C-alpha positions as semicolon CSV with decimal commas, in nm:
position;residue;x (nm);y (nm);z (nm)
1;M;-0,922;-0,724;1,333
2;H;-1,259;-0,874;1,263
3;A;-1,261;-0,827;0,885
4;R;-0,906;-0,955;0,827
5;A;-0,987;-1,324;0,788
6;G;-1,237;-1,263;0,511
7;I;-1,002;-1,034;0,320
8;I;-0,710;-1,277;0,338
9;A;-0,934;-1,569;0,239
10;A;-1,058;-1,383;-0,067
11;S;-0,700;-1,297;-0,157
12;L;-0,583;-1,658;-0,136
13;I;-0,873;-1,778;-0,352
14;G;-0,773;-1,526;-0,618
15;L;-0,411;-1,636;-0,597
16;L;-0,504;-1,994;-0,683
17;A;-0,615;-1,864;-1,020
18;I;-0,301;-1,651;-1,054
19;S;-0,069;-1,943;-0,986
20;G;-0,240;-2,148;-1,254
21;C;-0,188;-1,894;-1,532
22;A;0,133;-1,707;-1,445
23;G;0,391;-1,916;-1,626
24;G;0,666;-1,654;-1,620
25;A;0,723;-1,678;-1,246
26;S;0,795;-2,050;-1,243
27;A;1,127;-2,039;-1,428
28;S;1,440;-2,138;-1,238
29;P;1,721;-1,887;-1,185
30;D;1,941;-2,096;-1,417
31;S;1,699;-2,062;-1,711
32;P;1,545;-1,715;-1,692
33;S;1,205;-1,674;-1,855
34;T;1,149;-1,419;-2,129
35;E;0,836;-1,309;-1,938
36;L;0,806;-1,148;-1,598
37;V;0,490;-1,131;-1,390
38;F;0,457;-0,794;-1,218
39;A;0,205;-0,713;-0,943
40;T;0,077;-0,386;-0,802
41;P;-0,129;-0,337;-0,486
42;P;-0,492;-0,224;-0,502
43;G;-0,538;0,152;-0,499
44;T;-0,844;0,323;-0,638
45;D;-1,067;0,264;-0,938
46;D;-0,953;0,591;-1,092
47;P;-0,856;0,528;-1,457
48;E;-0,562;0,767;-1,431
49;E;-0,414;0,576;-1,139
50;Q;-0,468;0,248;-1,319
51;A;-0,288;0,394;-1,621
52;I;0,007;0,485;-1,397
53;M;0,025;0,124;-1,278
54;G;0,025;0,017;-1,641
55;D;0,309;0,260;-1,709
56;L;0,508;0,109;-1,423
57;S;0,456;-0,237;-1,567
58;A;0,592;-0,114;-1,899
59;M;0,893;0,035;-1,719
60;V;0,973;-0,305;-1,567
61;G;0,975;-0,442;-1,920
62;Q;1,188;-0,153;-2,045
63;A;1,442;-0,201;-1,768
64;T;1,475;-0,576;-1,816
65;G;1,409;-0,612;-2,189
66;R;1,141;-0,874;-2,119
67;T;0,771;-0,915;-2,176
68;V;0,570;-0,828;-1,865
69;E;0,232;-0,954;-1,753
70;N;0,065;-0,715;-1,508
71;L;-0,150;-0,848;-1,222
72;Q;-0,334;-0,679;-0,935
73;P;-0,426;-0,917;-0,652
74;A;-0,735;-0,835;-0,449
75;D;-0,555;-0,679;-0,153
76;Y;-0,217;-0,570;-0,016
77;L;-0,138;-0,897;0,158
78;G;-0,232;-1,081;-0,159
79;V;0,061;-0,913;-0,337
80;V;0,299;-1,036;-0,066
81;E;0,160;-1,389;-0,088
82;A;0,184;-1,391;-0,468
83;V;0,554;-1,305;-0,455
84;R;0,617;-1,549;-0,171
85;N;0,457;-1,844;-0,352
86;G;0,634;-1,767;-0,681
87;S;0,325;-1,659;-0,876
88;V;0,474;-1,311;-0,920
89;D;0,832;-1,219;-1,011
90;V;0,838;-0,848;-0,933
91;A;0,608;-0,626;-0,727
92;V;0,574;-0,276;-0,594
93;L;0,483;-0,290;-0,226
94;S;0,347;-0,036;0,015
95;Q;0,564;0,031;0,315
96;F;0,404;-0,203;0,569
97;S;0,356;-0,478;0,314
98;A;0,728;-0,459;0,238
99;A;0,819;-0,465;0,607
100;L;0,594;-0,768;0,660
101;A;0,735;-0,949;0,358
102;Y;1,095;-0,879;0,461
103;K;1,038;-0,978;0,824
104;T;0,881;-1,310;0,722
105;D;1,153;-1,379;0,460
106;S;0,891;-1,386;0,183
107;V;1,062;-1,161;-0,073
108;D;1,394;-1,005;-0,168
109;P;1,372;-0,624;-0,154
110;L;1,569;-0,465;-0,438
111;L;1,490;-0,095;-0,404
112;V;1,341;0,127;-0,136
113;W;1,286;0,501;-0,157
114;G;1,329;0,752;0,122
115;A;1,061;0,884;0,353
116;S;0,823;1,165;0,263
117;T;0,782;1,475;0,478
118;E;0,408;1,497;0,406
119;P;0,136;1,346;0,626
120;A;0,067;0,991;0,516
121;S;-0,307;0,985;0,580
122;F;-0,615;1,198;0,627
123;C;-0,911;1,097;0,841
124;L;-1,227;1,240;0,686
125;T;-1,585;1,291;0,796
126;R;-1,894;1,460;0,657
127;T;-1,939;1,815;0,781
128;D;-2,286;1,722;0,908
129;S;-2,168;1,414;1,101
130;G;-2,113;1,589;1,432
131;V;-1,750;1,474;1,431
132;N;-1,524;1,777;1,460
133;T;-1,211;1,642;1,629
134;L;-1,056;1,306;1,711
135;D;-1,226;1,319;2,052
136;D;-1,560;1,297;1,871
137;V;-1,462;0,962;1,715
138;K;-1,554;0,789;2,041
139;G;-1,857;0,569;1,986
140;R;-1,835;0,610;1,607
141;Q;-1,772;0,381;1,311
142;V;-1,441;0,416;1,122
143;A;-1,362;0,273;0,780
144;F;-1,004;0,166;0,718
145;V;-0,888;0,038;0,379
146;D;-0,712;-0,297;0,418
147;P;-0,509;-0,482;0,686
148;G;-0,193;-0,438;0,478
149;S;-0,247;-0,074;0,380
150;T;0,008;0,176;0,508
151;T;-0,192;0,494;0,444
152;G;-0,533;0,333;0,486
153;Y;-0,470;0,141;0,807
154;F;-0,139;0,145;0,994
155;M;-0,064;0,519;0,989
156;P;-0,419;0,641;1,066
157;K;-0,471;0,373;1,330
158;S;-0,147;0,484;1,494
159;L;-0,281;0,839;1,483
160;L;-0,600;0,732;1,664
161;A;-0,399;0,531;1,917
162;K;-0,179;0,833;1,997
163;S;-0,501;1,020;2,078
164;G;-0,595;0,748;2,326
165;L;-0,857;0,583;2,103
166;V;-0,865;0,202;2,115
167;D;-1,023;0,007;1,830
168;G;-1,313;-0,203;1,954
169;T;-1,337;-0,010;2,278
170;D;-1,362;0,359;2,187
171;Y;-1,474;0,310;1,827
172;K;-1,572;0,035;1,586
173;S;-1,385;-0,026;1,262
174;T;-1,430;-0,205;0,936
175;F;-1,212;-0,275;0,631
176;A;-1,363;-0,138;0,310
177;G;-1,123;-0,316;0,072
178;N;-0,984;-0,014;-0,113
179;H;-0,955;0,363;-0,077
180;D;-1,257;0,438;-0,298
181;A;-1,483;0,211;-0,098
182;A;-1,372;0,355;0,237
183;V;-1,437;0,711;0,127
184;M;-1,770;0,624;-0,036
185;A;-1,885;0,455;0,287
186;M;-1,820;0,784;0,466
187;V;-1,987;0,995;0,196
188;N;-2,293;0,769;0,195
189;G;-2,322;0,769;0,573
190;S;-2,245;0,400;0,624
191;V;-1,957;0,503;0,852
192;D;-1,877;0,824;1,035
193;V;-1,508;0,848;0,948
194;A;-1,291;0,720;0,662
195;C;-0,910;0,716;0,669
196;T;-0,730;0,727;0,336
197;A;-0,408;0,836;0,169
198;R;-0,336;1,207;0,187
199;Q;-0,235;1,225;-0,179
200;L;-0,573;1,086;-0,288
201;Y;-0,770;1,370;-0,127
202;P;-0,737;1,612;-0,423
203;T;-0,819;1,329;-0,664
204;F;-1,145;1,256;-0,481
205;V;-1,234;1,626;-0,498
206;E;-1,138;1,654;-0,866
207;K;-1,343;1,346;-0,957
208;G;-1,649;1,477;-0,771
209;V;-1,656;1,204;-0,505
210;F;-1,706;1,482;-0,252
211;T;-1,660;1,858;-0,225
212;E;-1,433;2,032;0,022
213;Q;-1,744;2,195;0,167
214;D;-1,911;1,860;0,239
215;V;-1,614;1,682;0,397
216;R;-1,391;1,778;0,688
217;V;-1,034;1,662;0,751
218;I;-1,038;1,590;1,126
219;A;-0,679;1,465;1,154
220;K;-0,356;1,411;0,962
221;S;-0,112;1,133;1,044
222;D;0,264;1,146;1,073
223;P;0,472;1,098;0,757
224;I;0,563;0,740;0,670
225;P;0,921;0,675;0,790
226;V;1,019;0,496;0,467
227;G;0,909;0,501;0,102
228;I;0,777;0,236;-0,134
229;S;0,972;-0,075;-0,230
230;I;1,032;-0,280;-0,541
231;V;1,073;-0,645;-0,443
232;V;1,129;-0,971;-0,629
233;R;1,064;-1,336;-0,559
234;K;1,343;-1,547;-0,420
235;G;1,517;-1,730;-0,703
236;L;1,464;-1,463;-0,968
237;D;1,760;-1,466;-1,205
238;E;2,047;-1,229;-1,142
239;A;2,019;-1,062;-1,485
240;A;1,668;-0,939;-1,406
241;R;1,768;-0,827;-1,057
242;T;2,065;-0,628;-1,182
243;S;1,868;-0,465;-1,465
244;L;1,590;-0,359;-1,228
245;K;1,830;-0,208;-0,976
246;D;2,039;-0,028;-1,237
247;K;1,771;0,097;-1,476
248;L;1,428;0,111;-1,311
249;P;1,485;0,408;-1,073
250;A;1,573;0,646;-1,356
251;V;1,273;0,560;-1,573
252;M;1,039;0,583;-1,273
253;A;1,176;0,923;-1,171
254;A;1,138;1,051;-1,528
255;N;0,762;0,992;-1,518
256;E;0,629;1,295;-1,329
257;K;0,285;1,150;-1,252
258;L;0,426;0,820;-1,131
259;A;0,691;0,990;-0,916
260;K;0,423;1,207;-0,756
261;T;0,185;0,915;-0,699
262;F;0,449;0,707;-0,523
263;G;0,617;1,001;-0,349
264;L;0,959;0,918;-0,489
265;K;1,230;1,119;-0,316
266;G;1,590;1,110;-0,441
267;E;1,777;0,793;-0,524
268;P;1,653;0,465;-0,376
269;T;1,860;0,236;-0,157
270;K;1,959;-0,087;-0,332
271;D;1,934;-0,423;-0,152
272;P;1,818;-0,258;0,172
273;E;1,883;-0,415;0,511
274;F;1,587;-0,488;0,739
275;S;1,696;-0,200;0,963
276;T;1,554;0,031;0,694
277;Y;1,206;-0,098;0,778
278;A;1,250;-0,112;1,156
279;P;1,060;0,217;1,218
280;L;0,753;0,059;1,055
281;V;0,766;-0,231;1,295
282;D;0,765;0,021;1,579
283;V;0,451;0,185;1,436
284;A;0,282;-0,154;1,404
285;Q;0,364;-0,238;1,763
286;S;0,222;0,097;1,874
287;V;-0,121;-0,015;1,755
288;G;-0,087;-0,367;1,895
289;V;-0,008;-0,545;1,568
290;D;0,274;-0,794;1,517
291;L;0,353;-0,796;1,144
292;E;0,395;-1,174;1,152
293;D;0,031;-1,206;1,263
294;L;-0,074;-1,070;0,922
295;R;0,053;-1,372;0,732
């Protein structure tokens, strides 16, 4: 994973600044702060998606009755680290980030939604690239999103592995940093293939990033075996935990755009056991990744 060290280093540098300004997360459980620090993972630069993240931040405040400061660390693993080191009180985590955080005892998961039945990821190429099927990926350059991204790394890499393609042997890969950057690298010809979240495909078309005539979907991954998670830092006061578990699911489900973006299905499981995330560990192992190596 040749780009991982640089991404994690950049994340940790950013978190030094976060820990210096996020006063809400430092309160003890015996004296709960009136402010919560809430973090979301990086997604795209699309203003509508950013507005949805802002809406979710407001919902955390609505559920708990507290002021909320919203932060977005530089990458997926940065969100995990921010919760682990106490810089962030509450976070929404992608599936593999949540599995990593739970396995390494870095967070307390409060809520996890059920699995989707839709493909998690699309692998895209330009129609003039000469790549028509996964077999044509051999000898090519693939852009993934981030080492902690479920739809932009783990699920599509598992898809390639199931087709007998080994990273570093059959193809070369790079981490673009976010979904926009991965897709733009493909559109601009910097890479041959970009793997991104399935639900972002229509957004890219709608925003004019590419047309359906110019880009080909060469493969679709399996569905993710578990949904997104809401997690909190260890030591967060019980009043906030209870309010989030009891009130947040309903207000999230009531927001149609947010529910669609996060693929919310039915009622979430409260205080999930690690067994809920075990299928994700199996996927990670299928591509030769131990989640603990991502710390």
